[in-house]
Tab-separated table of C-alpha atoms in Angstrom:
chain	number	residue	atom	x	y	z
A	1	UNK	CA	-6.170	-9.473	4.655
A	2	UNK	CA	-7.949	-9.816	7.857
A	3	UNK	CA	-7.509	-12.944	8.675
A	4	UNK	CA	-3.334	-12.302	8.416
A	5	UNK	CA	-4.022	-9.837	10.302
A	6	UNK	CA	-6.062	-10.969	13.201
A	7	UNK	CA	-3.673	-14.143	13.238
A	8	UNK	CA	-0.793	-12.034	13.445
A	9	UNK	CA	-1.534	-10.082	16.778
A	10	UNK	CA	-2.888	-13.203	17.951
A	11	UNK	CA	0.680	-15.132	17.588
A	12	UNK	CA	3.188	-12.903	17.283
A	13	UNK	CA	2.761	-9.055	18.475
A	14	UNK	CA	3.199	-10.168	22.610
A	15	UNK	CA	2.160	-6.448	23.783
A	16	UNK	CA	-1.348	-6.514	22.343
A	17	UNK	CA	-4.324	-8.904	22.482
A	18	UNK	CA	-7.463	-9.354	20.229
A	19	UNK	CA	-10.807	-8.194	21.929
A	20	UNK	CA	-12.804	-8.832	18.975
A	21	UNK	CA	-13.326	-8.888	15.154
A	22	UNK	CA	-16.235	-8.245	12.862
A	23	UNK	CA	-17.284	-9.025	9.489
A	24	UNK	CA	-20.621	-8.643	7.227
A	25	UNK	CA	-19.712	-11.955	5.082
A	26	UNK	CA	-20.529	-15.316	6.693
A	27	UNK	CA	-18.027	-17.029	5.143
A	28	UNK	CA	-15.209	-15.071	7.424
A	29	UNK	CA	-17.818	-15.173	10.466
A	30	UNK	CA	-17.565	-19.162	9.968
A	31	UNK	CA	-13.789	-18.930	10.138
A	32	UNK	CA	-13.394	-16.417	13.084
A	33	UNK	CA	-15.927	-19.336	14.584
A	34	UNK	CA	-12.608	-21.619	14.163
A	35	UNK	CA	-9.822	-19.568	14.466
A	36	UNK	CA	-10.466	-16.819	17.051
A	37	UNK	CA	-13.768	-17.438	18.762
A	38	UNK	CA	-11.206	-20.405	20.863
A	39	UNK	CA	-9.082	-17.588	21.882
A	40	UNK	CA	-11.941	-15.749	23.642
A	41	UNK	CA	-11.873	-13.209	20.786
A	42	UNK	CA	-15.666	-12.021	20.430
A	43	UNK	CA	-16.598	-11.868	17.354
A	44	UNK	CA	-19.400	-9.513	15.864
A	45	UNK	CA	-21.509	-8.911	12.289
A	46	UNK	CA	-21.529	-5.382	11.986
A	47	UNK	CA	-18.541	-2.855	12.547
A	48	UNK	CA	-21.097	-0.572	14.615
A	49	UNK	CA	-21.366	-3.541	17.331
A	50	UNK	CA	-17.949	-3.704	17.737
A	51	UNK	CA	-16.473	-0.694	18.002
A	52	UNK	CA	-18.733	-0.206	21.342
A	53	UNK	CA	-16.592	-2.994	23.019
A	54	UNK	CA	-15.882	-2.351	26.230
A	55	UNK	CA	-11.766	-1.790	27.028
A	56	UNK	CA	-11.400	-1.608	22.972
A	57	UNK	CA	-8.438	0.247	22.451
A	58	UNK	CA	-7.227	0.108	18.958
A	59	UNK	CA	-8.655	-1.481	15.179
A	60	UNK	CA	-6.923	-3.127	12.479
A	61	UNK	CA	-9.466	-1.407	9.606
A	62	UNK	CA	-9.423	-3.966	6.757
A	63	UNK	CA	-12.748	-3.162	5.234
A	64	UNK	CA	-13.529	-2.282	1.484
A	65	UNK	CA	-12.086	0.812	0.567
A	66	UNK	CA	-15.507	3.314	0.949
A	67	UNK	CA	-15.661	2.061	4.600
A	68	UNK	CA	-11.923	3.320	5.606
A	69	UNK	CA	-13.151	6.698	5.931
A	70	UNK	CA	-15.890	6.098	7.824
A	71	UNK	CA	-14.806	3.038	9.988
A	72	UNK	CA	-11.443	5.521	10.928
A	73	UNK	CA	-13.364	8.549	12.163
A	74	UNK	CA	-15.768	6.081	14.369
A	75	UNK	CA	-12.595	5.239	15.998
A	76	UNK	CA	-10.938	8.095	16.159
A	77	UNK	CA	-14.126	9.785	17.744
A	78	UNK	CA	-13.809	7.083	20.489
A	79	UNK	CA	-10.347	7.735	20.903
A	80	UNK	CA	-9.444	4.584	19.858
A	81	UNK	CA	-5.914	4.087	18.229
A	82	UNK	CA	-6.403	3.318	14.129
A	83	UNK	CA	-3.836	0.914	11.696
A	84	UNK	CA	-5.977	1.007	8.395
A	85	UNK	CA	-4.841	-0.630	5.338
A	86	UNK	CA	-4.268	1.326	2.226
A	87	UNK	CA	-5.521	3.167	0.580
A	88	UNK	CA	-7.189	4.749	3.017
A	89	UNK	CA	-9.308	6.886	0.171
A	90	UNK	CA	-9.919	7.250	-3.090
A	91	UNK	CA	-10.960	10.800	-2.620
A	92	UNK	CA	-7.718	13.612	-2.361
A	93	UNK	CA	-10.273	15.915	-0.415
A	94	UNK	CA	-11.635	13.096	1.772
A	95	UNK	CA	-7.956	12.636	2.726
A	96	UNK	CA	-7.063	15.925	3.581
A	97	UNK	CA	-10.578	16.570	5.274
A	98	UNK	CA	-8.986	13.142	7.857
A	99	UNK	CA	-5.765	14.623	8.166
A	100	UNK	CA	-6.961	17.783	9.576
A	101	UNK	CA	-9.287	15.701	11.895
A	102	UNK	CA	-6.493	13.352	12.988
A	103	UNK	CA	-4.499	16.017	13.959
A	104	UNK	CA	-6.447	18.050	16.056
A	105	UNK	CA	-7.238	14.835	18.055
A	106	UNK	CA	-5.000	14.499	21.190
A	107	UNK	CA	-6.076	10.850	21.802
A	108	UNK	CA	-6.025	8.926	18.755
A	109	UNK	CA	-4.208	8.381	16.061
A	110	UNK	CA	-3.940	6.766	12.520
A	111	UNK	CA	-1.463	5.147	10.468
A	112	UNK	CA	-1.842	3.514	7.231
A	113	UNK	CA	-0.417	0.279	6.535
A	114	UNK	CA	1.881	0.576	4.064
A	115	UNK	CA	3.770	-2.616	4.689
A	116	UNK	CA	7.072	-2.778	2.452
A	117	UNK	CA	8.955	0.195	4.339
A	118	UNK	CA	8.859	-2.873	7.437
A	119	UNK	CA	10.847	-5.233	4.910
A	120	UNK	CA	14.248	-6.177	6.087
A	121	UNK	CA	15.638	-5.878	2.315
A	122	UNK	CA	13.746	-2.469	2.081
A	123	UNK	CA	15.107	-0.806	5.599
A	124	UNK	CA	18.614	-1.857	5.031
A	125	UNK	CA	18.573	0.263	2.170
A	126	UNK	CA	16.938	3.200	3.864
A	127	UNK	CA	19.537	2.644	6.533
A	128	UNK	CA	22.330	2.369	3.797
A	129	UNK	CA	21.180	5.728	2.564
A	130	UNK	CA	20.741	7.893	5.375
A	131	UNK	CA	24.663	6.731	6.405
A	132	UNK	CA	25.639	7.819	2.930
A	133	UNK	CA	26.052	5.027	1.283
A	134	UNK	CA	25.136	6.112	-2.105
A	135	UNK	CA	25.392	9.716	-1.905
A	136	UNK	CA	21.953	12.066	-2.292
A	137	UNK	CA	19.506	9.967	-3.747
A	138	UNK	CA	18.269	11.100	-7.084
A	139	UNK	CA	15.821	8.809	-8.914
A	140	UNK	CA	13.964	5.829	-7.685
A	141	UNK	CA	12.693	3.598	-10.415
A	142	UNK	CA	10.407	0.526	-8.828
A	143	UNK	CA	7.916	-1.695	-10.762
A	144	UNK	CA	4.905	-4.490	-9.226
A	145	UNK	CA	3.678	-7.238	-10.903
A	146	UNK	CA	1.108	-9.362	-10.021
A	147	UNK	CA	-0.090	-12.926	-11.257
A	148	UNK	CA	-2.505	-13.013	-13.105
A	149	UNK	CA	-6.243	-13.887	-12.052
A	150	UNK	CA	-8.596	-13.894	-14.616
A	151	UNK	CA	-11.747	-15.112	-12.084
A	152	UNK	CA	-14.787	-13.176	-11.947
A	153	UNK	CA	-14.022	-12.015	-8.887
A	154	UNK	CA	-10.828	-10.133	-10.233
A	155	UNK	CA	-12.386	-8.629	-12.716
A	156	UNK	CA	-15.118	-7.154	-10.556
A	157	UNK	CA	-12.320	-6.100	-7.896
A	158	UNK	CA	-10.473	-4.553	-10.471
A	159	UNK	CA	-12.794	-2.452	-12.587
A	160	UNK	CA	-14.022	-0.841	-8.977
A	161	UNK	CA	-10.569	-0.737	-7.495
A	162	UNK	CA	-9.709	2.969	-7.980
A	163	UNK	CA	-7.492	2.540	-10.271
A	164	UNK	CA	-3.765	0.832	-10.994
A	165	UNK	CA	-1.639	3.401	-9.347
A	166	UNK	CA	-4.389	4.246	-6.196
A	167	UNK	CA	-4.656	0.187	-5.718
A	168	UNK	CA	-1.588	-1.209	-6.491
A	169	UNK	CA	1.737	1.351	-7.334
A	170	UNK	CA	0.260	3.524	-4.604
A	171	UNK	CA	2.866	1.362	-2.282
A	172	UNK	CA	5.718	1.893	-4.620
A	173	UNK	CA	4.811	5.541	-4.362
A	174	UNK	CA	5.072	5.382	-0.768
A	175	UNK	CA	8.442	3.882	-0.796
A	176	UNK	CA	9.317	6.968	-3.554
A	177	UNK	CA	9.084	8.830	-0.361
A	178	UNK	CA	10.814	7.067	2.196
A	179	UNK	CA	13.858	7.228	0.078
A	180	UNK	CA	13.697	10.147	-1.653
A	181	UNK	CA	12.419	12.308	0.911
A	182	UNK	CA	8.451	12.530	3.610
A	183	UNK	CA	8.819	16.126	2.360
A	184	UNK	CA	9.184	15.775	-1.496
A	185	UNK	CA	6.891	17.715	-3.330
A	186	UNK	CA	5.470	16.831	-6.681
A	187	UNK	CA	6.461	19.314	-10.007
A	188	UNK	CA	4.341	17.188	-12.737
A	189	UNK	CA	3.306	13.811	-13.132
A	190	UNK	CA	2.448	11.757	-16.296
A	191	UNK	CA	1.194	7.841	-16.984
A	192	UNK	CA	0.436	5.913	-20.013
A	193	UNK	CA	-0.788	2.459	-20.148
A	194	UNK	CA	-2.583	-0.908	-21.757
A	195	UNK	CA	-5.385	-3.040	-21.083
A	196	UNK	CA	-4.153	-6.217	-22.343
A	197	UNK	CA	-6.188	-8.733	-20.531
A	198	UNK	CA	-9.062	-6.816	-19.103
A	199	UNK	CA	-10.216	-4.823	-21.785
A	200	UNK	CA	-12.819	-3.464	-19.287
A	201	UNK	CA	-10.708	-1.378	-17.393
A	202	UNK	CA	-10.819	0.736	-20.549
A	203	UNK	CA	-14.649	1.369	-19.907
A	204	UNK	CA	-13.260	3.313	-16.800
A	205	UNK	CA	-10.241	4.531	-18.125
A	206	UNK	CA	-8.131	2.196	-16.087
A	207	UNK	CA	-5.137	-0.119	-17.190
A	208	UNK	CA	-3.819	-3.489	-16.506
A	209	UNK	CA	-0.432	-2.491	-17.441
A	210	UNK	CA	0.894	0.842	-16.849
A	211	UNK	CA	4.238	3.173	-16.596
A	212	UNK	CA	4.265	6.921	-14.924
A	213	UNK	CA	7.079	9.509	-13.562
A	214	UNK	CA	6.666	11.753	-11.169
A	215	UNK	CA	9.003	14.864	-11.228
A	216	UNK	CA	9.568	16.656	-7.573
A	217	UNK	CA	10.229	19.806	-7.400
A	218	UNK	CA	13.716	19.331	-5.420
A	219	UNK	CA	14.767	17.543	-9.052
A	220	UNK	CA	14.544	14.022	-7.902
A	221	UNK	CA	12.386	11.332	-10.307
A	222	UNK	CA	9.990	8.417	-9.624
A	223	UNK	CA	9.684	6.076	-12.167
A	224	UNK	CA	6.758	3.246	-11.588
A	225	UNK	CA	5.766	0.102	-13.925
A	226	UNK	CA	2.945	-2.053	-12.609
A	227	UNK	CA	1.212	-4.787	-14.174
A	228	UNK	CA	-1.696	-7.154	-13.201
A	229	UNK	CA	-0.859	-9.552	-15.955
A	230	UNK	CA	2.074	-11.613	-14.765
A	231	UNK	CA	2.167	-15.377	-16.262
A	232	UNK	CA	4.796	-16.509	-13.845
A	233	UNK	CA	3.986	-14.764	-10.427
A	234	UNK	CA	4.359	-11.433	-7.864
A	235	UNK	CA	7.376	-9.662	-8.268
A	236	UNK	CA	8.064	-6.189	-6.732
A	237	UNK	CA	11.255	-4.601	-7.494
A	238	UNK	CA	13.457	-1.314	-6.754
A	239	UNK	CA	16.375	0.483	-7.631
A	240	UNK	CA	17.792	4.082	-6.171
A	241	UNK	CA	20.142	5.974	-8.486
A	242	UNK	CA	22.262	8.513	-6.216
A	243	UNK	CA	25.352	10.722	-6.599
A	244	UNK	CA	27.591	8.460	-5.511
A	245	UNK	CA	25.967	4.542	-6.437
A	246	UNK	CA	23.217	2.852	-6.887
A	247	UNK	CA	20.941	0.655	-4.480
A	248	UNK	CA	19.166	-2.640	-6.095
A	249	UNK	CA	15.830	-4.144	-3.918
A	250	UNK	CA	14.703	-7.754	-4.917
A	251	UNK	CA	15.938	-7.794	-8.232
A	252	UNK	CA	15.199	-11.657	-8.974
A	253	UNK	CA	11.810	-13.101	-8.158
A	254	UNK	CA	12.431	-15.866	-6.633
A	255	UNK	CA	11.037	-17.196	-3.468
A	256	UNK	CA	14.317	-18.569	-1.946
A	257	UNK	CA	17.767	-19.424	-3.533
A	258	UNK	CA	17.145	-22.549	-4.620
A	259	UNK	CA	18.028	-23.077	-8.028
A	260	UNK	CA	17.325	-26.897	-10.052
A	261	UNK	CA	18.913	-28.075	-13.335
A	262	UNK	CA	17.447	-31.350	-14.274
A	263	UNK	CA	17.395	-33.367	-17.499
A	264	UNK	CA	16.152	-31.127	-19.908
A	265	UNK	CA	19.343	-28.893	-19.230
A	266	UNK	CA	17.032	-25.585	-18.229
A	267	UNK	CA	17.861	-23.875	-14.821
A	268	UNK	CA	14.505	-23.465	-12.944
A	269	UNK	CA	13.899	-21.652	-10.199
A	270	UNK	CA	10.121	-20.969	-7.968
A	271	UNK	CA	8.381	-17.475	-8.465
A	272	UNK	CA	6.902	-15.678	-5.490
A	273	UNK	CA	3.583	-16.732	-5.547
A	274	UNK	CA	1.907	-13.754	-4.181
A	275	UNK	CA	2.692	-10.461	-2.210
A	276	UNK	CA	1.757	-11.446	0.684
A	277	UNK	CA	4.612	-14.721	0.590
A	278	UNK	CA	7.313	-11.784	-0.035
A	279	UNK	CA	5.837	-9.310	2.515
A	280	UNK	CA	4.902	-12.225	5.075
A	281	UNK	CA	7.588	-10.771	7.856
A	282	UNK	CA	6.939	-7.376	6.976
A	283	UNK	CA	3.293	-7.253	7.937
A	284	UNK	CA	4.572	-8.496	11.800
A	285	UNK	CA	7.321	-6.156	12.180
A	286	UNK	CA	4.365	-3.169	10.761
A	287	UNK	CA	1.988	-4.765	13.849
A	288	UNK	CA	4.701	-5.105	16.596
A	289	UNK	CA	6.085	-1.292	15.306
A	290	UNK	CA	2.579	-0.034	15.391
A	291	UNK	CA	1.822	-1.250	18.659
A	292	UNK	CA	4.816	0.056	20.193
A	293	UNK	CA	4.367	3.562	19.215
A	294	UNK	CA	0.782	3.930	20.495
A	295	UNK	CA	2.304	2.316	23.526
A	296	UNK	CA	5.384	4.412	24.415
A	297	UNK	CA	3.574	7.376	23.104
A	298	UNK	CA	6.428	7.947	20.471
A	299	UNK	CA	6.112	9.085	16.985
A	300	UNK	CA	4.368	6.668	14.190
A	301	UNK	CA	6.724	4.921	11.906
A	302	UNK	CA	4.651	6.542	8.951
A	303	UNK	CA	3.728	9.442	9.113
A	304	UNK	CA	0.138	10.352	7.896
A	305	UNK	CA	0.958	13.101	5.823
A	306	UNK	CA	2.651	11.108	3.455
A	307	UNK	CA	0.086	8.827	3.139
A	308	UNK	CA	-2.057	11.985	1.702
A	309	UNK	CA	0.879	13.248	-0.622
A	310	UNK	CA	1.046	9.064	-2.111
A	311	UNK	CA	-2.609	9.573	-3.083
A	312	UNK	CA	-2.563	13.044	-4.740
A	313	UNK	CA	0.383	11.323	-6.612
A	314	UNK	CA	-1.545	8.555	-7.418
A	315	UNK	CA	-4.749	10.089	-8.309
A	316	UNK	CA	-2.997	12.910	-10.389
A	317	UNK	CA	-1.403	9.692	-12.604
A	318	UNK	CA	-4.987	7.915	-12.803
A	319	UNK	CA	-5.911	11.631	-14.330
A	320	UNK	CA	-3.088	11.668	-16.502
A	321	UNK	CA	-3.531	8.170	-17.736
A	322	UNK	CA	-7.115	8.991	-18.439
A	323	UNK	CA	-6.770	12.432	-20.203
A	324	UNK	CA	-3.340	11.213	-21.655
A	325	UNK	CA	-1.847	14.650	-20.083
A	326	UNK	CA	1.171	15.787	-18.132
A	327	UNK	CA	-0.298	16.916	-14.653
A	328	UNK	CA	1.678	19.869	-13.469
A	329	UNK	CA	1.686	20.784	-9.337
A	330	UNK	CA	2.383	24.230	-8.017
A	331	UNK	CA	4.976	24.241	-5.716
A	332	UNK	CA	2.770	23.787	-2.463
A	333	UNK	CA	1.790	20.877	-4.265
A	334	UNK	CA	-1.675	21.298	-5.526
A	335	UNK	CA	-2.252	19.787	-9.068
A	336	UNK	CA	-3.005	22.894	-11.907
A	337	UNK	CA	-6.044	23.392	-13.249
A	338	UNK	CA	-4.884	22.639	-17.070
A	339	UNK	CA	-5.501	24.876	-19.861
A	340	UNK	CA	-8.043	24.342	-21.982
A	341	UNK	CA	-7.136	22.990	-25.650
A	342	UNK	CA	-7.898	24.811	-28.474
A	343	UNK	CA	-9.972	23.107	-31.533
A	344	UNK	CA	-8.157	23.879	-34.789
C-alpha cells in the first residue's frame, strides 16, 4: 500500500511533494532505493528518524495496524497533517481516546483513508441521492469479495487481522454512512459466519465468509456479505433501497466491458483482479482531495467521527459473530452490556 501511495503523490497530486519515506523491511528500503531515492526523496529505517525531517508537513501512515495509533499521535504532536489508512484501530476506546486528542489540536489533523467514497461510480450515487433521486434512503445492502490466497502469508495476515468486518467490511460500513447518513446511530447489530477455507480463523473466532445487519436507530438497515474465498476474483458491490427507487454500484465484476464468445460457444468476460485495479483512480482523487483540504484550510472530506462510529460497528459484529448474539446500542450509541443467560 505504500508504495501506491508514495508513487501516487509523486506523479499525480501536483500541490504536494515527497520529503521522505521509511520502512523497517529491507525489501521496500531496496525499492524506495529505485523508485524514490532518484527523486531526491530521503528515505529512512525507522518511523522515529523520519518524522524529525526538517519542513515535514504531512504523513501517509501505512504501517501495520498497532503502529496507526502511535505513528498518528507522533504526528499530530508535531503538528504535522495525518492521512492514515484504515483501520486506524482495533481498539473502540483507543479510537475515541484519538478523537478527543485530534480535536483539541488546532494544528493538525487526521483523516482515515477510506478510499471508495473517492470512486466516480460511488459519488455519482451520493450525488444522485442528495438531489433526490431515489427518495430517503432506507437500506443499503453491499457485499466484498476477495480472491482467494491461500499462501502462508495470508493465513498469518488473516488470523491477526482483527477480524472480517474490522479488516475488510469495515469500508462497506463506511460507505453505510455516507449514504445513509455521518450521523446514523446504531440500534443493534448481529453477524453470523463460516470458515470454509481457513479453518483457523475459528481458533479466534473469526470467519472467512460472513453476513451481518446493522439496525439504526432512525429505522434505516445495513446489510454486509464479505468473503475472502473468491475463486474468480475482487468484487465489491452496492445497492441503496429508498422511498422512491433504488441505486445499483458495480453490479458485474468485470474489469472493463469487454465481453468474448469464442468456439466453445461460452461468453467470457475478465474479473477484477484485485481491489486495488477497481479502486486504482479512487486512491488519487482521496490524495489530491486530502491535500487540498489541509491546504485551503477547509473541512476534511471524511470526517473522523465516522471513522470511530465504522469501528464500534464493526467491532460490535466481530462480538456478535463470536458470541453468536444480537448486540443492542443505547441510543447515544454505546453497545449494552448483555444480560446474562440463565443455565436451565
Amino acid at each position: 500500500m505504500g508504495h501506491c501511495h508514495a508513487l501516487n503523490f509523486l506523479r499525480l497530486v501536483p500541490r504536494a511533494n515527497i520529503l521522505c519515506a521509511c520502512s523497517p523491511v529491507q525489501e521496500e528500503l531496496n525499492w524506495a532505493d529505485e523508485n524514490l531515492v532518484p527523486y531526491g526523496v530521503k528515505v529512512f529505517s525507522t518511523f522515529e528518524e523520519m518524522i524529525e525531517m526538517p519542513g515535514l508537513e504531512a504523513v501517509i501512515i501505512c504501517s501495520a495496524t498497532p503502529l496507526h495509533v502511535p505513528h498518528t499521535i507522533a504526528a499530530l504532536d508535531r503538528g504535522i497533517q495525518v492521512l492514515c489508512e484504515k483501520p486506524i484501530s482495533k481498539s473502540v476506546s483507543e479510537m475515541r481516546a484519538l478523537l478527543e486528542r485530534a480535536d483539541a489540536n488546532s494544528k493538525a489533523s487526521v483523516m482515515v483513508a477510506f478510499t471508495r467514497r473517492f470512486d466516480e461510480s460511488y459519488r455519482d450515487a451520493y450525488l444522485k441521492i442528495k438531489a433526490g433521486a431515489i427518495g430517503t434512503p432506507i437500506i443499503f445492502r453491499s457485499h466484498g469479495v476477495e480472491r482467494m490466497d491461500d499462501s502462508p502469508f495470508s493465513h498469518q495476515y488473516l488470523k491477526n487481522s482483527g477480524g472480517i468486518f474490522v479488516d475488510s467490511a469495515i469500508h462497506d460500513i463506511d460507505l453505510a454512512l455516507m449514504f445513509l447518513g455521518e450521523d446514523s446511530v446504531p440500534k443493534s447489530v448481529s453477524a453470523v459466519g463460516v470458515s470454509t477455507v481457513f479453518s483457523e480463523l475459528e481458533e479466534v473466532d473469526d470467519a472467512d465468509n460472513a453476513v451481518a445487519v446493522c439496525e439504526f436507530w432512525d429505522g434505516k438497515i445495513a446489510h454486509f456479505y464479505h468473503s475472502r474465498t473468491s475463486a474468480a476474483g475482487y468484487h465489491n458491490a452496492s445497492e441503496i433501497f429508498g422511498t422512491a427507487g433504488k441505486l445499483s454500484i458495480n453490479l458485474r465484476p468485470w474489469i472493463n466491458r469487454v465481453e468474448l464468445c469464442d468456439g466453445d460457444g461460452f461468453l467470457k468476460v475478465e474479473p477484477t483482479p484485485s481491489w486495488y485495479d477497481r479502486y486504482k483512480s479512487a486512491f488519487v482523487i482521496e490524495a489530491n482531495e486530502w491535500v487540498a483540504a489541509v491546504l485551503d484550510k477547509k473541512p476534511l472530506p471524511i470526517p473522523l467521527r465516522s471513522a470511530l462510529t465504522s469501528l464500534v460497528i464493526a467491532q460490535a459484529l466481530q462480538d456478535s459473530l463470536r458470541t453468536g448474539r444480537k448486540i443492542e446500542f443505547s441510543r447515544d450509541g454505546q453497545p449494552k452490556v448483555p444480560a446474562p443467560r440463565s443455565n436451565i
